[in-house]
PDB file of C-alpha atoms in Angstrom:
ATOM      1  CA  UNK A   1     170.560   2.485 147.388  1.00  0.00           C
ATOM      2  CA  UNK A   2     170.278   3.398 150.747  1.00  0.00           C
ATOM      3  CA  UNK A   3     168.017   0.183 152.732  1.00  0.00           C
ATOM      4  CA  UNK A   4     167.546  -0.768 156.512  1.00  0.00           C
ATOM      5  CA  UNK A   5     165.956  -3.161 158.032  1.00  0.00           C
ATOM      6  CA  UNK A   6     164.931  -3.556 161.788  1.00  0.00           C
ATOM      7  CA  UNK A   7     164.512  -6.602 163.403  1.00  0.00           C
ATOM      8  CA  UNK A   8     164.817  -8.018 167.124  1.00  0.00           C
ATOM      9  CA  UNK A   9     161.426  -6.869 167.787  1.00  0.00           C
ATOM     10  CA  UNK A  10     158.510  -8.501 169.840  1.00  0.00           C
ATOM     11  CA  UNK A  11     156.412  -9.141 173.060  1.00  0.00           C
ATOM     12  CA  UNK A  12     158.543  -8.750 176.052  1.00  0.00           C
ATOM     13  CA  UNK A  13     157.557  -9.286 179.751  1.00  0.00           C
ATOM     14  CA  UNK A  14     158.597  -6.275 182.392  1.00  0.00           C
ATOM     15  CA  UNK A  15     161.865  -6.325 182.998  1.00  0.00           C
ATOM     16  CA  UNK A  16     162.677  -7.979 180.104  1.00  0.00           C
ATOM     17  CA  UNK A  17     165.596  -7.947 178.008  1.00  0.00           C
ATOM     18  CA  UNK A  18     165.747  -7.191 173.316  1.00  0.00           C
ATOM     19  CA  UNK A  19     168.553  -6.569 171.177  1.00  0.00           C
ATOM     20  CA  UNK A  20     166.561  -4.602 168.876  1.00  0.00           C
ATOM     21  CA  UNK A  21     169.028  -4.874 164.601  1.00  0.00           C
ATOM     22  CA  UNK A  22     169.568  -2.429 162.358  1.00  0.00           C
ATOM     23  CA  UNK A  23     171.597  -3.186 158.810  1.00  0.00           C
ATOM     24  CA  UNK A  24     172.274  -1.803 156.270  1.00  0.00           C
ATOM     25  CA  UNK A  25     172.702  -1.168 153.387  1.00  0.00           C
ATOM     26  CA  UNK A  26     174.132   0.747 150.446  1.00  0.00           C
ATOM     27  CA  UNK A  27     176.277   2.874 152.355  1.00  0.00           C
ATOM     28  CA  UNK A  28     178.933   2.367 154.159  1.00  0.00           C
ATOM     29  CA  UNK A  29     177.810   3.183 158.296  1.00  0.00           C
ATOM     30  CA  UNK A  30     181.207   4.794 158.643  1.00  0.00           C
ATOM     31  CA  UNK A  31     179.924   7.412 157.113  1.00  0.00           C
ATOM     32  CA  UNK A  32     176.416   7.694 158.400  1.00  0.00           C
ATOM     33  CA  UNK A  33     174.680   8.178 161.997  1.00  0.00           C
ATOM     34  CA  UNK A  34     172.893   5.814 163.292  1.00  0.00           C
ATOM     35  CA  UNK A  35     169.203   6.408 165.246  1.00  0.00           C
ATOM     36  CA  UNK A  36     166.449   4.513 167.039  1.00  0.00           C
ATOM     37  CA  UNK A  37     163.133   6.099 167.659  1.00  0.00           C
ATOM     38  CA  UNK A  38     160.227   4.923 168.547  1.00  0.00           C
ATOM     39  CA  UNK A  39     156.489   6.146 168.880  1.00  0.00           C
ATOM     40  CA  UNK A  40     153.526   4.439 170.322  1.00  0.00           C
ATOM     41  CA  UNK A  41     149.367   4.905 169.602  1.00  0.00           C
ATOM     42  CA  UNK A  42     148.821   8.482 169.210  1.00  0.00           C
ATOM     43  CA  UNK A  43     151.941   9.858 170.356  1.00  0.00           C
ATOM     44  CA  UNK A  44     154.498  11.137 168.577  1.00  0.00           C
ATOM     45  CA  UNK A  45     157.382   9.445 167.061  1.00  0.00           C
ATOM     46  CA  UNK A  46     160.869  10.813 169.407  1.00  0.00           C
ATOM     47  CA  UNK A  47     164.467  10.003 169.391  1.00  0.00           C
ATOM     48  CA  UNK A  48     165.672   7.424 171.113  1.00  0.00           C
ATOM     49  CA  UNK A  49     169.797   7.190 171.358  1.00  0.00           C
ATOM     50  CA  UNK A  50     171.894   8.242 168.772  1.00  0.00           C
ATOM     51  CA  UNK A  51     175.731   6.720 167.221  1.00  0.00           C
ATOM     52  CA  UNK A  52     177.391   9.228 165.386  1.00  0.00           C
ATOM     53  CA  UNK A  53     179.364   8.600 161.832  1.00  0.00           C
ATOM     54  CA  UNK A  54     182.805  11.019 162.908  1.00  0.00           C
ATOM     55  CA  UNK A  55     183.426   8.825 166.433  1.00  0.00           C
ATOM     56  CA  UNK A  56     180.738   6.988 167.253  1.00  0.00           C
ATOM     57  CA  UNK A  57     179.477   9.338 170.494  1.00  0.00           C
ATOM     58  CA  UNK A  58     176.039   7.529 171.790  1.00  0.00           C
ATOM     59  CA  UNK A  59     173.447   9.935 172.755  1.00  0.00           C
ATOM     60  CA  UNK A  60     170.347   8.789 175.239  1.00  0.00           C
ATOM     61  CA  UNK A  61     167.026  10.205 176.106  1.00  0.00           C
ATOM     62  CA  UNK A  62     166.963  10.975 179.448  1.00  0.00           C
ATOM     63  CA  UNK A  63     163.209   7.695 179.028  1.00  0.00           C
ATOM     64  CA  UNK A  64     165.900   4.887 178.828  1.00  0.00           C
ATOM     65  CA  UNK A  65     169.487   6.433 180.174  1.00  0.00           C
ATOM     66  CA  UNK A  66     171.110   3.456 182.018  1.00  0.00           C
ATOM     67  CA  UNK A  67     168.261   0.800 180.132  1.00  0.00           C
ATOM     68  CA  UNK A  68     169.548   1.282 176.571  1.00  0.00           C
ATOM     69  CA  UNK A  69     173.328   1.088 174.863  1.00  0.00           C
ATOM     70  CA  UNK A  70     173.262   1.473 171.281  1.00  0.00           C
ATOM     71  CA  UNK A  71     176.094  -0.116 169.114  1.00  0.00           C
ATOM     72  CA  UNK A  72     177.562  -0.612 165.794  1.00  0.00           C
ATOM     73  CA  UNK A  73     179.247  -2.836 164.001  1.00  0.00           C
ATOM     74  CA  UNK A  74     180.575  -1.609 161.334  1.00  0.00           C
ATOM     75  CA  UNK A  75     181.577  -5.012 159.528  1.00  0.00           C
ATOM     76  CA  UNK A  76     178.508  -6.125 158.954  1.00  0.00           C
ATOM     77  CA  UNK A  77     176.414  -3.347 158.412  1.00  0.00           C
ATOM     78  CA  UNK A  78     174.620  -2.839 161.822  1.00  0.00           C
ATOM     79  CA  UNK A  79     173.667  -0.910 164.293  1.00  0.00           C
ATOM     80  CA  UNK A  80     172.102  -2.901 167.927  1.00  0.00           C
ATOM     81  CA  UNK A  81     170.013  -1.645 170.456  1.00  0.00           C
ATOM     82  CA  UNK A  82     170.171  -3.916 173.710  1.00  0.00           C
ATOM     83  CA  UNK A  83     166.874  -2.456 175.561  1.00  0.00           C
ATOM     84  CA  UNK A  84     166.989  -4.337 179.040  1.00  0.00           C
ATOM     85  CA  UNK A  85     164.365  -3.431 182.331  1.00  0.00           C
ATOM     86  CA  UNK A  86     161.901  -3.039 180.058  1.00  0.00           C
ATOM     87  CA  UNK A  87     158.962  -0.781 181.672  1.00  0.00           C
ATOM     88  CA  UNK A  88     155.909  -0.578 179.566  1.00  0.00           C
ATOM     89  CA  UNK A  89     156.194   2.392 178.375  1.00  0.00           C
ATOM     90  CA  UNK A  90     158.970   1.208 176.478  1.00  0.00           C
ATOM     91  CA  UNK A  91     155.645  -0.125 173.649  1.00  0.00           C
ATOM     92  CA  UNK A  92     156.024   1.381 170.455  1.00  0.00           C
ATOM     93  CA  UNK A  93     157.107   0.581 167.279  1.00  0.00           C
ATOM     94  CA  UNK A  94     161.054   0.954 167.950  1.00  0.00           C
ATOM     95  CA  UNK A  95     162.846   3.022 164.084  1.00  0.00           C
ATOM     96  CA  UNK A  96     166.074   2.698 163.132  1.00  0.00           C
ATOM     97  CA  UNK A  97     167.566   6.037 160.952  1.00  0.00           C
ATOM     98  CA  UNK A  98     170.349   7.348 158.284  1.00  0.00           C
ATOM     99  CA  UNK A  99     171.475   9.907 157.601  1.00  0.00           C
ATOM    100  CA  UNK A 100     175.360  11.618 156.285  1.00  0.00           C
ATOM    101  CA  UNK A 101     175.894  13.934 159.158  1.00  0.00           C
ATOM    102  CA  UNK A 102     178.027  13.898 161.896  1.00  0.00           C
ATOM    103  CA  UNK A 103     176.932  16.494 163.662  1.00  0.00           C
ATOM    104  CA  UNK A 104     172.824  15.511 163.458  1.00  0.00           C
ATOM    105  CA  UNK A 105     173.076  13.159 166.841  1.00  0.00           C
ATOM    106  CA  UNK A 106     174.965  16.016 168.662  1.00  0.00           C
ATOM    107  CA  UNK A 107     172.490  18.592 168.011  1.00  0.00           C
ATOM    108  CA  UNK A 108     169.718  16.432 168.804  1.00  0.00           C
ATOM    109  CA  UNK A 109     168.071  16.166 165.844  1.00  0.00           C
ATOM    110  CA  UNK A 110     164.250  15.814 165.134  1.00  0.00           C
ATOM    111  CA  UNK A 111     162.695  12.732 163.519  1.00  0.00           C
ATOM    112  CA  UNK A 112     161.780  15.727 160.442  1.00  0.00           C
ATOM    113  CA  UNK A 113     166.195  15.499 159.951  1.00  0.00           C
ATOM    114  CA  UNK A 114     166.294  12.087 159.311  1.00  0.00           C
ATOM    115  CA  UNK A 115     166.232  10.980 155.422  1.00  0.00           C
ATOM    116  CA  UNK A 116     166.818   7.282 154.872  1.00  0.00           C
ATOM    117  CA  UNK A 117     164.315   5.370 157.677  1.00  0.00           C
ATOM    118  CA  UNK A 118     163.266   1.325 158.264  1.00  0.00           C
ATOM    119  CA  UNK A 119     159.917  -0.150 157.889  1.00  0.00           C
ATOM    120  CA  UNK A 120     159.816   0.058 161.682  1.00  0.00           C
ATOM    121  CA  UNK A 121     160.325  -3.386 164.567  1.00  0.00           C
ATOM    122  CA  UNK A 122     157.273  -3.604 167.044  1.00  0.00           C
ATOM    123  CA  UNK A 123     158.304  -3.574 170.782  1.00  0.00           C
ATOM    124  CA  UNK A 124     155.799  -4.595 173.219  1.00  0.00           C
ATOM    125  CA  UNK A 125     156.147  -4.834 177.437  1.00  0.00           C
ATOM    126  CA  UNK A 126     153.652  -6.479 179.144  1.00  0.00           C
ATOM    127  CA  UNK A 127     152.948  -6.113 182.584  1.00  0.00           C
TER     128      UNK A 127
END
């Protein structure tokens, strides 16, 4: 079955970096698009970044563009989110999600459109 396991979260100071990992199992990574989402307390889950299954195209929310980089290693079946220049407003639980669609990233689909989710990893940026 499809499983996603996030890791790499933690506590970091403003301006610091973290790399999140999303280890996928039960499906080949090149057939599913992967999205990173985050949810802060009292806020709706929002899209952070996405990588398409078809051609590896990447997409970013305006709030993280230029600071975050999504990438994937098909051999390891793992997707990464490199987060640099972290800000207090980046504090949230970060989730990865998978969907068997090569268009979902291009459509900018919000979280209800994604079928498979990891358990989340906490990222806290202290000022």
